[in-house]
Amino acid sequence: MATAPAHDQITLLDVAELDRQIARLGREDAKHPLRAELGALINAAAARARDRDAAAEAVAAAEGRLASAEETSASLRGQIERKEAQLNSGEGLTSRDLMALQEEIAGLRSLLEQAADAEFAALEAEEEAEAEVARIDREIAALKERVLQGRARLEDDVAQIIAQRREIQAERDALFAPLADDLKEAYERARSHGGYTVMGMRPDGSTGTGVRFSPLEVARIRALPDDALYVSEDYDCIVVRLEG
């Protein structure tokens, strides 16, 4: 049977408590709420970046429509100017030609009004698209600022956690190093299995973990020599006898 001095076994309870604290700090680091918050912010910024790409495409499309509308208006104005000049000179034109020319000019002016409306609508669409890009840019900048602030807070919190873990780890190692080899091996084996690793059992069989040993098993454990290690088959952990 494996053995270890009784005081080493008592010390092992302190080691187990420190290991629980180290594990808790590890979980606090891995599951820090700021990690999820930062992930959500980064995803939101990426989504808005995609929205910005779409908005930028809308700007390009609006610019194309505006350029086309401006070109149409310019072409119509040019035609009107040429025909008005022809009308004003009247050279070589009959009265019927003059009337036809006036009708053409009137038709062109009507088309120019429509083109001007289309040009104005295209201009408005371009301005709205540019405003949307600017608005999304502001939102992305705000999200990035929140990410930077969140990362700074997370780094501070993680630094504190790491400092605590190092301090506790140093205390744990100092307690664990001098323990008997049999006790160390039994403890590490219990840790590798998960679940309970070591329990302190009081004379009435209670453990403080919710587990309570039967009177028969309590008697069997307490009958062992003080330096004997008892590993519970049911819980696969070391049972340390306590006096109080």
Short mmCIF file of C-alpha atoms in Angstrom, two decimals:
data_model
loop_
_atom_site.label_atom_id
_atom_site.label_comp_id
_atom_site.label_asym_id
_atom_site.label_seq_id
_atom_site.Cartn_x
_atom_site.Cartn_y
_atom_site.Cartn_z
CA MET A 1 0.00 0.00 0.00
CA ALA A 2 1.21 3.50 -0.84
CA THR A 3 2.14 5.62 2.13
CA ALA A 4 2.73 9.27 3.02
CA PRO A 5 3.10 11.07 6.34
CA ALA A 6 -0.21 12.22 7.81
CA HIS A 7 0.88 15.87 7.71
CA ASP A 8 1.67 15.48 3.99
CA GLN A 9 -1.84 14.18 3.43
CA ILE A 10 -3.29 17.17 5.27
CA THR A 11 -1.12 19.50 3.19
CA LEU A 12 -2.50 17.85 0.05
CA LEU A 13 -5.91 19.32 0.88
CA ASP A 14 -4.36 22.78 0.68
CA VAL A 15 -2.71 21.87 -2.62
CA ALA A 16 -6.06 20.70 -4.02
CA GLU A 17 -7.72 23.95 -2.95
CA LEU A 18 -5.00 25.98 -4.65
CA ASP A 19 -5.39 23.86 -7.80
CA ARG A 20 -9.12 24.64 -7.74
CA GLN A 21 -8.33 28.34 -7.50
CA ILE A 22 -5.89 28.06 -10.43
CA ALA A 23 -8.50 26.22 -12.49
CA ARG A 24 -11.13 28.83 -11.62
CA LEU A 25 -8.82 31.64 -12.75
CA GLY A 26 -8.17 29.75 -15.98
CA ARG A 27 -11.92 29.57 -16.61
CA GLU A 28 -12.30 33.26 -15.82
CA ASP A 29 -9.63 34.01 -18.41
CA ALA A 30 -11.05 31.73 -21.10
CA LYS A 31 -14.68 32.75 -20.49
CA HIS A 32 -14.15 36.41 -19.71
CA PRO A 33 -17.33 38.24 -20.81
CA LEU A 34 -15.24 40.80 -22.67
CA ARG A 35 -14.08 38.06 -25.06
CA ALA A 36 -17.65 37.43 -26.21
CA GLU A 37 -18.36 41.16 -26.31
CA LEU A 38 -15.27 41.81 -28.44
CA GLY A 39 -16.20 38.97 -30.76
CA ALA A 40 -19.66 40.48 -31.25
CA LEU A 41 -18.18 43.93 -31.90
CA ILE A 42 -15.67 42.58 -34.42
CA ASN A 43 -18.43 40.68 -36.23
CA ALA A 44 -20.59 43.82 -36.24
CA ALA A 45 -17.72 45.86 -37.70
CA ALA A 46 -17.16 43.23 -40.40
CA ALA A 47 -20.87 43.25 -41.26
CA ARG A 48 -20.89 47.04 -41.50
CA ALA A 49 -17.77 46.87 -43.69
CA ARG A 50 -19.72 44.67 -46.09
CA ASP A 51 -22.58 47.18 -45.95
CA ARG A 52 -20.08 49.91 -46.77
CA ASP A 53 -18.90 48.01 -49.82
CA ALA A 54 -22.49 47.78 -51.02
CA ALA A 55 -23.03 51.48 -50.29
CA ALA A 56 -19.84 52.36 -52.19
CA GLU A 57 -21.14 50.37 -55.15
CA ALA A 58 -24.39 52.34 -54.90
CA VAL A 59 -22.34 55.57 -55.03
CA ALA A 60 -20.54 54.37 -58.17
CA ALA A 61 -23.85 53.42 -59.78
CA ALA A 62 -25.38 56.79 -58.86
CA GLU A 63 -22.35 58.60 -60.26
CA GLY A 64 -22.78 56.66 -63.49
CA ARG A 65 -26.45 57.59 -63.73
CA LEU A 66 -25.63 61.23 -62.99
CA ALA A 67 -22.92 61.32 -65.64
CA SER A 68 -25.32 59.81 -68.18
CA ALA A 69 -28.06 62.29 -67.23
CA GLU A 70 -25.61 65.21 -67.51
CA GLU A 71 -24.47 63.97 -70.91
CA THR A 72 -28.09 63.74 -72.11
CA SER A 73 -28.86 67.24 -70.85
CA ALA A 74 -25.72 68.66 -72.48
CA SER A 75 -26.61 66.97 -75.77
CA LEU A 76 -30.15 68.35 -75.72
CA ARG A 77 -28.94 71.86 -74.87
CA GLY A 78 -26.52 71.68 -77.77
CA GLN A 79 -29.27 70.64 -80.16
CA ILE A 80 -31.54 73.41 -78.90
CA GLU A 81 -28.79 76.02 -79.29
CA ARG A 82 -28.07 74.92 -82.86
CA LYS A 83 -31.73 74.87 -83.85
CA GLU A 84 -32.43 78.23 -82.18
CA ALA A 85 -29.49 79.70 -84.07
CA GLN A 86 -30.91 78.25 -87.27
CA LEU A 87 -34.34 79.61 -86.38
CA ASN A 88 -32.97 83.06 -85.58
CA SER A 89 -31.05 83.29 -88.86
CA GLY A 90 -34.00 82.01 -90.88
CA GLU A 91 -31.66 81.58 -93.81
CA GLY A 92 -33.10 79.37 -96.56
CA LEU A 93 -36.16 78.46 -94.48
CA THR A 94 -39.76 78.66 -95.59
CA SER A 95 -42.52 79.53 -93.19
CA ARG A 96 -43.37 75.85 -92.96
CA ASP A 97 -39.73 75.07 -92.17
CA LEU A 98 -39.77 77.70 -89.46
CA MET A 99 -42.88 76.21 -87.87
CA ALA A 100 -41.41 72.72 -88.00
CA LEU A 101 -38.19 74.01 -86.47
CA GLN A 102 -40.13 75.71 -83.66
CA GLU A 103 -41.95 72.46 -82.96
CA GLU A 104 -38.64 70.59 -82.86
CA ILE A 105 -37.24 73.12 -80.44
CA ALA A 106 -40.33 72.85 -78.25
CA GLY A 107 -39.99 69.06 -78.28
CA LEU A 108 -36.33 69.27 -77.39
CA ARG A 109 -37.09 71.67 -74.54
CA SER A 110 -39.65 69.19 -73.19
CA LEU A 111 -37.04 66.45 -73.37
CA LEU A 112 -34.53 68.76 -71.67
CA GLU A 113 -36.94 69.31 -68.78
CA GLN A 114 -37.28 65.54 -68.37
CA ALA A 115 -33.52 65.16 -68.59
CA ALA A 116 -33.05 67.90 -65.99
CA ASP A 117 -35.45 66.08 -63.65
CA ALA A 118 -33.54 62.86 -64.21
CA GLU A 119 -30.26 64.69 -63.60
CA PHE A 120 -31.57 66.16 -60.35
CA ALA A 121 -32.85 62.75 -59.22
CA ALA A 122 -29.47 61.19 -60.06
CA LEU A 123 -27.70 63.93 -58.11
CA GLU A 124 -29.93 63.34 -55.09
CA ALA A 125 -29.32 59.60 -55.32
CA GLU A 126 -25.56 60.18 -55.44
CA GLU A 127 -25.68 62.48 -52.41
CA GLU A 128 -27.81 60.00 -50.47
CA ALA A 129 -25.45 57.15 -51.36
CA GLU A 130 -22.43 59.22 -50.29
CA ALA A 131 -24.19 60.15 -47.05
CA GLU A 132 -24.86 56.46 -46.40
CA VAL A 133 -21.18 55.65 -46.92
CA ALA A 134 -20.21 58.45 -44.52
CA ARG A 135 -22.73 57.23 -41.93
CA ILE A 136 -21.44 53.65 -42.15
CA ASP A 137 -17.85 54.92 -41.89
CA ARG A 138 -18.76 56.68 -38.65
CA GLU A 139 -20.41 53.53 -37.31
CA ILE A 140 -17.39 51.41 -38.22
CA ALA A 141 -15.06 53.93 -36.56
CA ALA A 142 -17.20 53.85 -33.41
CA LEU A 143 -17.18 50.03 -33.38
CA LYS A 144 -13.40 49.94 -33.84
CA GLU A 145 -12.99 52.40 -30.97
CA ARG A 146 -15.13 50.18 -28.75
CA VAL A 147 -13.02 47.19 -29.79
CA LEU A 148 -9.82 49.05 -28.85
CA GLN A 149 -11.27 50.06 -25.48
CA GLY A 150 -12.55 46.54 -24.84
CA ARG A 151 -9.19 45.01 -25.70
CA ALA A 152 -7.46 47.40 -23.32
CA ARG A 153 -9.84 46.43 -20.50
CA LEU A 154 -9.45 42.74 -21.33
CA GLU A 155 -5.68 42.99 -21.33
CA ASP A 156 -5.77 44.65 -17.91
CA ASP A 157 -8.12 41.99 -16.51
CA VAL A 158 -6.11 39.13 -18.01
CA ALA A 159 -2.89 40.61 -16.64
CA GLN A 160 -4.43 40.61 -13.16
CA ILE A 161 -5.63 37.02 -13.60
CA ILE A 162 -2.20 35.90 -14.78
CA ALA A 163 -0.55 37.64 -11.82
CA GLN A 164 -2.94 35.89 -9.41
CA ARG A 165 -2.35 32.53 -11.07
CA ARG A 166 1.41 32.92 -10.85
CA GLU A 167 1.20 33.82 -7.18
CA ILE A 168 -1.08 30.91 -6.37
CA GLN A 169 0.96 28.53 -8.56
CA ALA A 170 4.12 29.48 -6.70
CA GLU A 171 2.40 28.81 -3.36
CA ARG A 172 1.02 25.53 -4.67
CA ASP A 173 4.38 24.35 -6.00
CA ALA A 174 6.08 25.21 -2.72
CA LEU A 175 3.58 23.03 -0.85
CA PHE A 176 3.55 20.21 -3.37
CA ALA A 177 7.28 19.79 -3.97
CA PRO A 178 8.21 18.37 -0.51
CA LEU A 179 5.32 15.87 -0.39
CA ALA A 180 5.97 12.12 -0.42
CA ASP A 181 6.34 10.64 -3.90
CA ASP A 182 3.52 8.10 -3.38
CA LEU A 183 1.18 10.92 -2.45
CA LYS A 184 2.21 13.01 -5.46
CA GLU A 185 1.69 10.10 -7.85
CA ALA A 186 -1.70 9.23 -6.37
CA TYR A 187 -2.82 12.86 -6.57
CA GLU A 188 -1.70 13.37 -10.17
CA ARG A 189 -3.40 10.10 -11.14
CA ALA A 190 -6.63 11.26 -9.51
CA ARG A 191 -6.38 14.64 -11.27
CA SER A 192 -5.96 12.95 -14.65
CA HIS A 193 -9.27 11.14 -14.18
CA GLY A 194 -11.22 14.33 -13.47
CA GLY A 195 -13.88 14.67 -10.80
CA TYR A 196 -12.80 14.57 -7.17
CA THR A 197 -9.06 14.43 -6.44
CA VAL A 198 -8.84 14.49 -2.65
CA MET A 199 -11.41 14.63 0.17
CA GLY A 200 -11.00 15.42 3.83
CA MET A 201 -13.13 12.96 5.79
CA ARG A 202 -14.34 13.84 9.28
CA PRO A 203 -14.89 11.17 11.95
CA ASP A 204 -18.62 11.05 11.14
CA GLY A 205 -17.92 10.28 7.46
CA SER A 206 -18.83 13.75 6.11
CA THR A 207 -16.43 15.36 3.65
CA GLY A 208 -17.62 18.89 2.88
CA THR A 209 -18.02 17.91 -0.78
CA GLY A 210 -21.51 16.48 -0.45
CA VAL A 211 -20.12 12.94 -0.24
CA ARG A 212 -20.73 11.01 2.98
CA PHE A 213 -19.06 7.69 3.66
CA SER A 214 -20.92 4.87 5.36
CA PRO A 215 -20.04 3.99 8.98
CA LEU A 216 -18.55 0.71 7.75
CA GLU A 217 -16.21 2.45 5.31
CA VAL A 218 -15.35 5.12 7.89
CA ALA A 219 -14.30 2.38 10.31
CA ARG A 220 -12.22 0.67 7.63
CA ILE A 221 -10.47 3.92 6.70
CA ARG A 222 -9.77 4.97 10.26
CA ALA A 223 -8.37 1.56 11.08
CA LEU A 224 -5.56 2.07 8.57
CA PRO A 225 -2.10 3.19 9.75
CA ASP A 226 -1.72 6.98 9.91
CA ASP A 227 0.64 7.04 6.92
CA ALA A 228 -1.46 4.74 4.71
CA LEU A 229 -2.99 6.31 1.61
CA TYR A 230 -6.63 5.47 1.06
CA VAL A 231 -7.99 5.86 -2.47
CA SER A 232 -11.76 5.54 -2.73
CA GLU A 233 -12.74 3.12 -5.50
CA ASP A 234 -16.16 4.73 -5.80
CA TYR A 235 -14.85 8.28 -6.31
CA ASP A 236 -11.32 7.52 -7.53
CA CYS A 237 -9.85 10.08 -5.15
CA ILE A 238 -7.61 10.25 -2.11
CA VAL A 239 -9.40 10.29 1.26
CA VAL A 240 -7.57 12.20 4.00
CA ARG A 241 -8.59 11.53 7.58
CA LEU A 242 -9.49 14.62 9.66
CA GLU A 243 -9.79 14.76 13.41
CA GLY A 244 -12.37 17.55 13.73
#
